[in-house]
PDB file of C-alpha atoms in Angstrom:
ATOM      1  CA  VAL G  14     -28.484  -1.796  53.222  1.00 54.00           C
ATOM      2  CA  GLY G  15     -26.532   1.662  53.537  1.00 57.00           C
ATOM      3  CA  SER G  16     -23.237   0.199  53.150  1.00 60.00           C
ATOM      4  CA  GLU G  17     -24.172  -2.037  49.871  1.00 64.00           C
ATOM      5  CA  MET G  18     -25.635   1.163  48.291  1.00 60.00           C
ATOM      6  CA  CYS G  19     -22.491   3.005  49.162  1.00 69.00           C
ATOM      7  CA  ILE G  20     -20.325   0.434  47.228  1.00 68.00           C
ATOM      8  CA  ARG G  21     -22.336   0.151  44.742  1.00 70.00           C
ATOM      9  CA  ASP G  22     -22.282   4.274  43.769  1.00 71.00           C
ATOM     10  CA  ARG G  23     -18.243   4.019  44.152  1.00 71.00           C
ATOM     11  CA  GLY G  24     -18.932   1.203  41.208  1.00 70.00           C
ATOM     12  CA  ILE G  25     -20.981   3.309  39.183  1.00 73.00           C
ATOM     13  CA  ILE G  26     -18.077   6.567  39.427  1.00 73.00           C
ATOM     14  CA  LEU G  27     -15.203   3.908  39.193  1.00 70.00           C
ATOM     15  CA  ALA G  28     -16.999   2.558  36.334  1.00 73.00           C
ATOM     16  CA  ASP G  29     -17.822   5.915  34.958  1.00 70.00           C
ATOM     17  CA  GLN G  30     -14.487   6.965  35.182  1.00 72.00           C
ATOM     18  CA  ILE G  31     -12.792   4.320  33.856  1.00 76.00           C
ATOM     19  CA  ALA G  32     -15.413   4.915  30.353  1.00 70.00           C
ATOM     20  CA  LEU G  33     -14.169   8.323  30.439  1.00 68.00           C
ATOM     21  CA  GLY G  34     -10.213   7.554  30.688  1.00 70.00           C
ATOM     22  CA  ILE G  35     -10.923   5.158  27.354  1.00 71.00           C
ATOM     23  CA  GLU G  36     -12.919   7.620  26.021  1.00 67.00           C
ATOM     24  CA  LYS G  37     -10.082  10.609  26.736  1.00 66.00           C
ATOM     25  CA  ALA G  38      -7.167   7.881  25.109  1.00 63.00           C
ATOM     26  CA  ARG G  39      -9.591   7.067  22.210  1.00 68.00           C
ATOM     27  CA  LEU G  40      -9.737  11.112  21.337  1.00 60.00           C
ATOM     28  CA  TYR G  41      -5.996  11.745  22.404  1.00 56.00           C
ATOM     29  CA  GLN G  42      -5.310   8.885  19.582  1.00 59.00           C
ATOM     30  CA  ARG G  43      -7.582   9.993  16.839  1.00 61.00           C
ATOM     31  CA  VAL G  44      -5.938  13.983  17.596  1.00 54.00           C
ATOM     32  CA  GLU G  45      -2.451  11.987  17.099  1.00 53.00           C
ATOM     33  CA  GLU G  46      -3.611  10.188  13.813  1.00 57.00           C
ATOM     34  CA  MET G  47      -5.069  13.182  12.447  1.00 55.00           C
ATOM     35  CA  SER G  48      -1.901  15.460  12.743  1.00 72.00           C
ATOM     36  CA  ARG G  49       0.273  12.330  11.338  1.00 90.00           C
ATOM     37  CA  ILE G  50      -2.268  12.023   8.212  1.00 93.00           C
ATOM     38  CA  ASP G  51      -3.235  14.316   5.563  1.00 94.00           C
ATOM     39  CA  SER G  52      -7.028  14.398   5.366  1.00 92.00           C
ATOM     40  CA  LEU G  53      -7.396  15.101   1.668  1.00 94.00           C
ATOM     41  CA  THR G  54      -5.015  11.839   0.681  1.00 96.00           C
ATOM     42  CA  GLN G  55      -5.219   9.592   3.781  1.00 95.00           C
ATOM     43  CA  LEU G  56      -1.245  10.051   3.278  1.00 97.00           C
ATOM     44  CA  TYR G  57       1.514  11.079   5.480  1.00 97.00           C
ATOM     45  CA  ARG G  58       1.737  14.954   6.020  1.00 96.00           C
ATOM     46  CA  TYR G  59       4.609  16.906   5.331  1.00 96.00           C
ATOM     47  CA  HIS G  60       6.183  16.942   8.932  1.00 95.00           C
ATOM     48  CA  TYR G  61       5.813  13.824   9.530  1.00 96.00           C
ATOM     49  CA  PHE G  62       7.264  12.083   6.332  1.00 97.00           C
ATOM     50  CA  MET G  63      10.320  14.260   7.314  1.00 97.00           C
ATOM     51  CA  GLU G  64      10.358  12.176  10.750  1.00 96.00           C
ATOM     52  CA  ARG G  65      10.070   8.846   8.675  1.00 97.00           C
ATOM     53  CA  LEU G  66      12.758  10.033   6.333  1.00 98.00           C
ATOM     54  CA  GLU G  67      15.035  10.808   9.239  1.00 97.00           C
ATOM     55  CA  GLN G  68      14.985   7.544  11.018  1.00 97.00           C
ATOM     56  CA  GLU G  69      15.476   5.778   8.059  1.00 97.00           C
ATOM     57  CA  VAL G  70      18.512   7.609   7.088  1.00 97.00           C
ATOM     58  CA  LEU G  71      19.317   6.714  10.586  1.00 97.00           C
ATOM     59  CA  ARG G  72      18.408   3.327  10.286  1.00 97.00           C
ATOM     60  CA  ALA G  73      20.323   2.843   6.930  1.00 97.00           C
ATOM     61  CA  ARG G  74      23.459   4.376   8.596  1.00 96.00           C
ATOM     62  CA  ARG G  75      23.454   2.339  11.673  1.00 96.00           C
ATOM     63  CA  TYR G  76      22.741  -1.285   9.646  1.00 97.00           C
ATOM     64  CA  ARG G  77      24.464  -0.558   6.160  1.00 97.00           C
ATOM     65  CA  THR G  78      21.049  -0.622   4.175  1.00 97.00           C
ATOM     66  CA  ARG G  79      20.184   1.376   1.164  1.00 97.00           C
ATOM     67  CA  PHE G  80      16.452   2.708   0.396  1.00 98.00           C
ATOM     68  CA  SER G  81      15.510   5.513  -2.408  1.00 98.00           C
ATOM     69  CA  LEU G  82      13.814   8.777  -2.100  1.00 98.00           C
ATOM     70  CA  VAL G  83      11.257   9.459  -4.989  1.00 98.00           C
ATOM     71  CA  MET G  84       9.401  12.842  -5.542  1.00 98.00           C
ATOM     72  CA  ILE G  85       6.377  12.926  -7.703  1.00 98.00           C
ATOM     73  CA  ASP G  86       4.561  15.953  -9.167  1.00 98.00           C
ATOM     74  CA  VAL G  87       1.348  16.380 -11.577  1.00 97.00           C
ATOM     75  CA  ASP G  88       2.572  17.701 -14.650  1.00 97.00           C
ATOM     76  CA  HIS G  89       0.473  21.313 -15.412  1.00 95.00           C
ATOM     77  CA  PHE G  90      -1.923  20.771 -12.334  1.00 95.00           C
ATOM     78  CA  LYS G  91      -2.576  24.342 -12.328  1.00 93.00           C
ATOM     79  CA  GLN G  92      -4.591  24.393 -15.242  1.00 93.00           C
ATOM     80  CA  TYR G  93      -6.551  21.483 -13.760  1.00 91.00           C
ATOM     81  CA  ASN G  94      -7.243  24.046 -10.996  1.00 90.00           C
ATOM     82  CA  ASP G  95      -8.026  27.221 -12.802  1.00 92.00           C
ATOM     83  CA  THR G  96      -9.776  25.240 -15.209  1.00 91.00           C
ATOM     84  CA  TYR G  97     -12.275  23.307 -13.575  1.00 91.00           C
ATOM     85  CA  GLY G  98     -11.778  25.107  -9.563  1.00 92.00           C
ATOM     86  CA  HIS G  99     -10.023  23.456  -6.200  1.00 91.00           C
ATOM     87  CA  PRO G 100     -12.972  20.962  -5.502  1.00 93.00           C
ATOM     88  CA  VAL G 101     -12.041  18.957  -8.685  1.00 93.00           C
ATOM     89  CA  GLY G 102      -8.189  19.372  -7.981  1.00 94.00           C
ATOM     90  CA  ASP G 103      -8.546  17.958  -5.020  1.00 95.00           C
ATOM     91  CA  GLU G 104     -11.088  15.126  -6.188  1.00 95.00           C
ATOM     92  CA  LEU G 105      -7.831  14.221  -8.538  1.00 96.00           C
ATOM     93  CA  LEU G 106      -5.204  14.472  -6.536  1.00 97.00           C
ATOM     94  CA  LYS G 107      -7.168  11.781  -4.038  1.00 96.00           C
ATOM     95  CA  GLY G 108      -7.420   9.725  -6.950  1.00 96.00           C
ATOM     96  CA  LEU G 109      -3.722  10.151  -7.604  1.00 97.00           C
ATOM     97  CA  ALA G 110      -2.469   9.146  -3.901  1.00 97.00           C
ATOM     98  CA  LYS G 111      -5.109   6.198  -4.325  1.00 97.00           C
ATOM     99  CA  ILE G 112      -2.903   4.784  -7.357  1.00 98.00           C
ATOM    100  CA  ILE G 113       0.287   5.938  -5.681  1.00 97.00           C
ATOM    101  CA  ASN G 114      -0.453   3.711  -2.677  1.00 96.00           C
ATOM    102  CA  ASP G 115      -1.696   0.713  -4.923  1.00 97.00           C
ATOM    103  CA  ASN G 116       1.327   0.743  -6.655  1.00 97.00           C
ATOM    104  CA  VAL G 117       3.689   0.630  -3.535  1.00 96.00           C
ATOM    105  CA  TYR G 118       4.516  -2.000  -0.751  1.00 95.00           C
ATOM    106  CA  GLU G 119       3.572  -2.066   2.498  1.00 94.00           C
ATOM    107  CA  THR G 120       6.880  -1.044   4.116  1.00 95.00           C
ATOM    108  CA  ASP G 121       6.968   2.218   1.465  1.00 98.00           C
ATOM    109  CA  ILE G 122       6.471   5.538   3.150  1.00 97.00           C
ATOM    110  CA  ILE G 123       4.438   7.514   1.303  1.00 98.00           C
ATOM    111  CA  GLY G 124       4.208  11.091   2.069  1.00 97.00           C
ATOM    112  CA  ARG G 125       2.470  14.274   0.598  1.00 96.00           C
ATOM    113  CA  TYR G 126       5.248  16.833   0.497  1.00 96.00           C
ATOM    114  CA  GLY G 127       3.025  19.958  -0.388  1.00 90.00           C
ATOM    115  CA  GLY G 128       0.019  20.588  -3.343  1.00 90.00           C
ATOM    116  CA  GLU G 129       0.323  18.391  -5.562  1.00 95.00           C
ATOM    117  CA  GLU G 130       3.702  17.314  -4.732  1.00 97.00           C
ATOM    118  CA  PHE G 131       4.183  13.640  -2.740  1.00 98.00           C
ATOM    119  CA  ALA G 132       7.118  11.894  -1.995  1.00 98.00           C
ATOM    120  CA  LEU G 133       7.691   8.138  -1.625  1.00 98.00           C
ATOM    121  CA  ILE G 134      10.567   6.153   0.573  1.00 98.00           C
ATOM    122  CA  MET G 135      11.537   3.048  -0.552  1.00 98.00           C
ATOM    123  CA  PRO G 136      12.937   0.545   2.161  1.00 97.00           C
ATOM    124  CA  LEU G 137      15.672  -1.433   1.115  1.00 96.00           C
ATOM    125  CA  VAL G 138      15.813  -1.421  -2.489  1.00 97.00           C
ATOM    126  CA  ARG G 139      18.166  -1.737  -4.979  1.00 96.00           C
ATOM    127  CA  PRO G 140      18.408   1.738  -8.028  1.00 97.00           C
ATOM    128  CA  GLN G 141      17.040  -0.314 -10.306  1.00 97.00           C
ATOM    129  CA  GLU G 142      14.113  -2.148  -8.703  1.00 97.00           C
ATOM    130  CA  ALA G 143      13.353   1.840  -7.595  1.00 98.00           C
ATOM    131  CA  ARG G 144      13.291   3.074 -11.177  1.00 98.00           C
ATOM    132  CA  ASP G 145      11.096   0.345 -12.008  1.00 98.00           C
ATOM    133  CA  LYS G 146       8.707   0.929  -9.230  1.00 97.00           C
ATOM    134  CA  ALA G 147       8.474   4.490  -9.981  1.00 98.00           C
ATOM    135  CA  GLU G 148       8.519   3.840 -13.587  1.00 98.00           C
ATOM    136  CA  ASN G 149       5.145   1.589 -13.419  1.00 98.00           C
ATOM    137  CA  ILE G 150       3.580   4.794 -10.807  1.00 98.00           C
ATOM    138  CA  ARG G 151       3.768   6.505 -13.553  1.00 98.00           C
ATOM    139  CA  ARG G 152       2.243   3.798 -16.586  1.00 98.00           C
ATOM    140  CA  ALA G 153      -0.569   3.958 -13.802  1.00 98.00           C
ATOM    141  CA  VAL G 154      -1.275   7.204 -13.528  1.00 98.00           C
ATOM    142  CA  GLU G 155      -0.915   7.579 -17.140  1.00 98.00           C
ATOM    143  CA  LYS G 156      -3.647   5.102 -18.142  1.00 98.00           C
ATOM    144  CA  HIS G 157      -5.796   5.778 -15.884  1.00 97.00           C
ATOM    145  CA  ASN G 158      -9.450   7.467 -16.548  1.00 96.00           C
ATOM    146  CA  PHE G 159     -10.132  10.198 -14.082  1.00 95.00           C
ATOM    147  CA  TYR G 160     -13.387  11.711 -14.348  1.00 92.00           C
ATOM    148  CA  ILE G 161     -14.700  15.585 -13.560  1.00 89.00           C
ATOM    149  CA  GLY G 162     -18.254  14.703 -13.935  1.00 87.00           C
ATOM    150  CA  ASP G 163     -18.981  12.808 -16.715  1.00 90.00           C
ATOM    151  CA  LYS G 164     -15.459  14.034 -18.910  1.00 91.00           C
ATOM    152  CA  LYS G 165     -12.992  11.711 -18.766  1.00 94.00           C
ATOM    153  CA  VAL G 166      -9.587  13.523 -18.398  1.00 93.00           C
ATOM    154  CA  LYS G 167      -5.547  12.329 -18.229  1.00 95.00           C
ATOM    155  CA  LEU G 168      -3.319  13.157 -15.493  1.00 96.00           C
ATOM    156  CA  ASN G 169       0.852  12.652 -16.113  1.00 97.00           C
ATOM    157  CA  ILE G 170       3.617  12.564 -13.515  1.00 98.00           C
ATOM    158  CA  SER G 171       7.038  13.540 -13.527  1.00 98.00           C
ATOM    159  CA  ILE G 172       9.378  11.861 -10.814  1.00 98.00           C
ATOM    160  CA  GLY G 173      12.674  11.959  -9.667  1.00 98.00           C
ATOM    161  CA  LEU G 174      14.605   9.928  -7.774  1.00 98.00           C
ATOM    162  CA  ALA G 175      17.685   9.784  -5.645  1.00 98.00           C
ATOM    163  CA  HIS G 176      19.399   6.932  -3.567  1.00 98.00           C
ATOM    164  CA  PHE G 177      20.778   6.695   0.494  1.00 98.00           C
ATOM    165  CA  PRO G 178      24.031   5.520  -0.120  1.00 97.00           C
ATOM    166  CA  SER G 179      25.294   5.974  -3.721  1.00 96.00           C
ATOM    167  CA  HIS G 180      24.055   9.474  -3.838  1.00 97.00           C
ATOM    168  CA  ALA G 181      23.704  11.405  -0.760  1.00 97.00           C
ATOM    169  CA  ARG G 182      24.125  10.193   2.889  1.00 95.00           C
ATOM    170  CA  LYS G 183      22.555  13.185   4.457  1.00 96.00           C
ATOM    171  CA  GLN G 184      18.710  13.649   4.317  1.00 97.00           C
ATOM    172  CA  ASP G 185      18.903  17.382   3.191  1.00 97.00           C
ATOM    173  CA  ILE G 186      21.270  16.166   0.228  1.00 98.00           C
ATOM    174  CA  LEU G 187      19.344  13.856  -0.733  1.00 98.00           C
ATOM    175  CA  ILE G 188      15.800  15.744  -0.990  1.00 98.00           C
ATOM    176  CA  GLN G 189      18.090  18.135  -2.849  1.00 98.00           C
ATOM    177  CA  TYR G 190      19.141  15.428  -5.656  1.00 98.00           C
ATOM    178  CA  ALA G 191      15.946  13.944  -6.154  1.00 98.00           C
ATOM    179  CA  ASP G 192      14.172  17.136  -6.252  1.00 97.00           C
ATOM    180  CA  GLN G 193      16.464  18.144  -8.817  1.00 98.00           C
ATOM    181  CA  ALA G 194      15.890  14.762 -10.450  1.00 98.00           C
ATOM    182  CA  LEU G 195      12.160  15.870 -10.643  1.00 98.00           C
ATOM    183  CA  TYR G 196      12.595  19.253 -12.155  1.00 97.00           C
ATOM    184  CA  GLN G 197      14.823  17.579 -14.316  1.00 98.00           C
ATOM    185  CA  ALA G 198      12.091  15.696 -15.436  1.00 98.00           C
ATOM    186  CA  LYS G 199       9.817  18.573 -16.273  1.00 97.00           C
ATOM    187  CA  ARG G 200      13.251  20.455 -18.565  1.00 97.00           C
ATOM    188  CA  GLN G 201      13.182  17.202 -20.574  1.00 97.00           C
ATOM    189  CA  GLY G 202       9.022  16.905 -21.392  1.00 97.00           C
ATOM    190  CA  ARG G 203       7.382  15.797 -17.898  1.00 97.00           C
ATOM    191  CA  ASN G 204       5.619  12.484 -17.877  1.00 98.00           C
ATOM    192  CA  GLN G 205       8.673  10.865 -17.082  1.00 98.00           C
ATOM    193  CA  VAL G 206      10.843   9.281 -14.360  1.00 98.00           C
ATOM    194  CA  VAL G 207      14.566  10.937 -13.884  1.00 98.00           C
ATOM    195  CA  GLU G 208      17.100   9.709 -11.590  1.00 98.00           C
ATOM    196  CA  TYR G 209      19.839  12.320 -10.197  1.00 98.00           C
ATOM    197  CA  ALA G 210      22.783  11.854 -11.986  1.00 93.00           C
ATOM    198  CA  SER G 211      25.943  13.509 -10.425  1.00 73.00           C
TER     199      SER G 211
END
């Protein structure tokens, strides 16, 4: 009887240790996921997005493929925050992130680049396809009704894009060019897509 009790006790202890190990693994996975995903928008965080961009550059160089980098910024977003407060601004960003996500492929990589700015990697697309997709996103945002309580509001976005390898073969230069295109869109009156032009 004593040895049977001992075996049973050991079995219980072993089962508890296995359960604890599984729980630790789940917790680690959750923490890992939280470090990659922005809690507000459910898009990739800046640092993880930049890792993915670096991987995409390496992959495209190795296999001689192409991709496009898209920068998206909400026009006059500060006015919404100043008028309605940051919690409302956060809700608008959540809605915007969903629209962007709904208008891209599963293979596209979307990140919250900072504040009200988003970035998007479109792998294996031709420049014209990237322009068309960026324009579809811009139009979808323009048409969408956002709500602040009962009040309907509209958002517009400006978009800049640059292509690998036709515009740049280095990550930092590609970002710089997509950013320049974005600011060109802002200077030209906002609510438009601008492609980098050397």
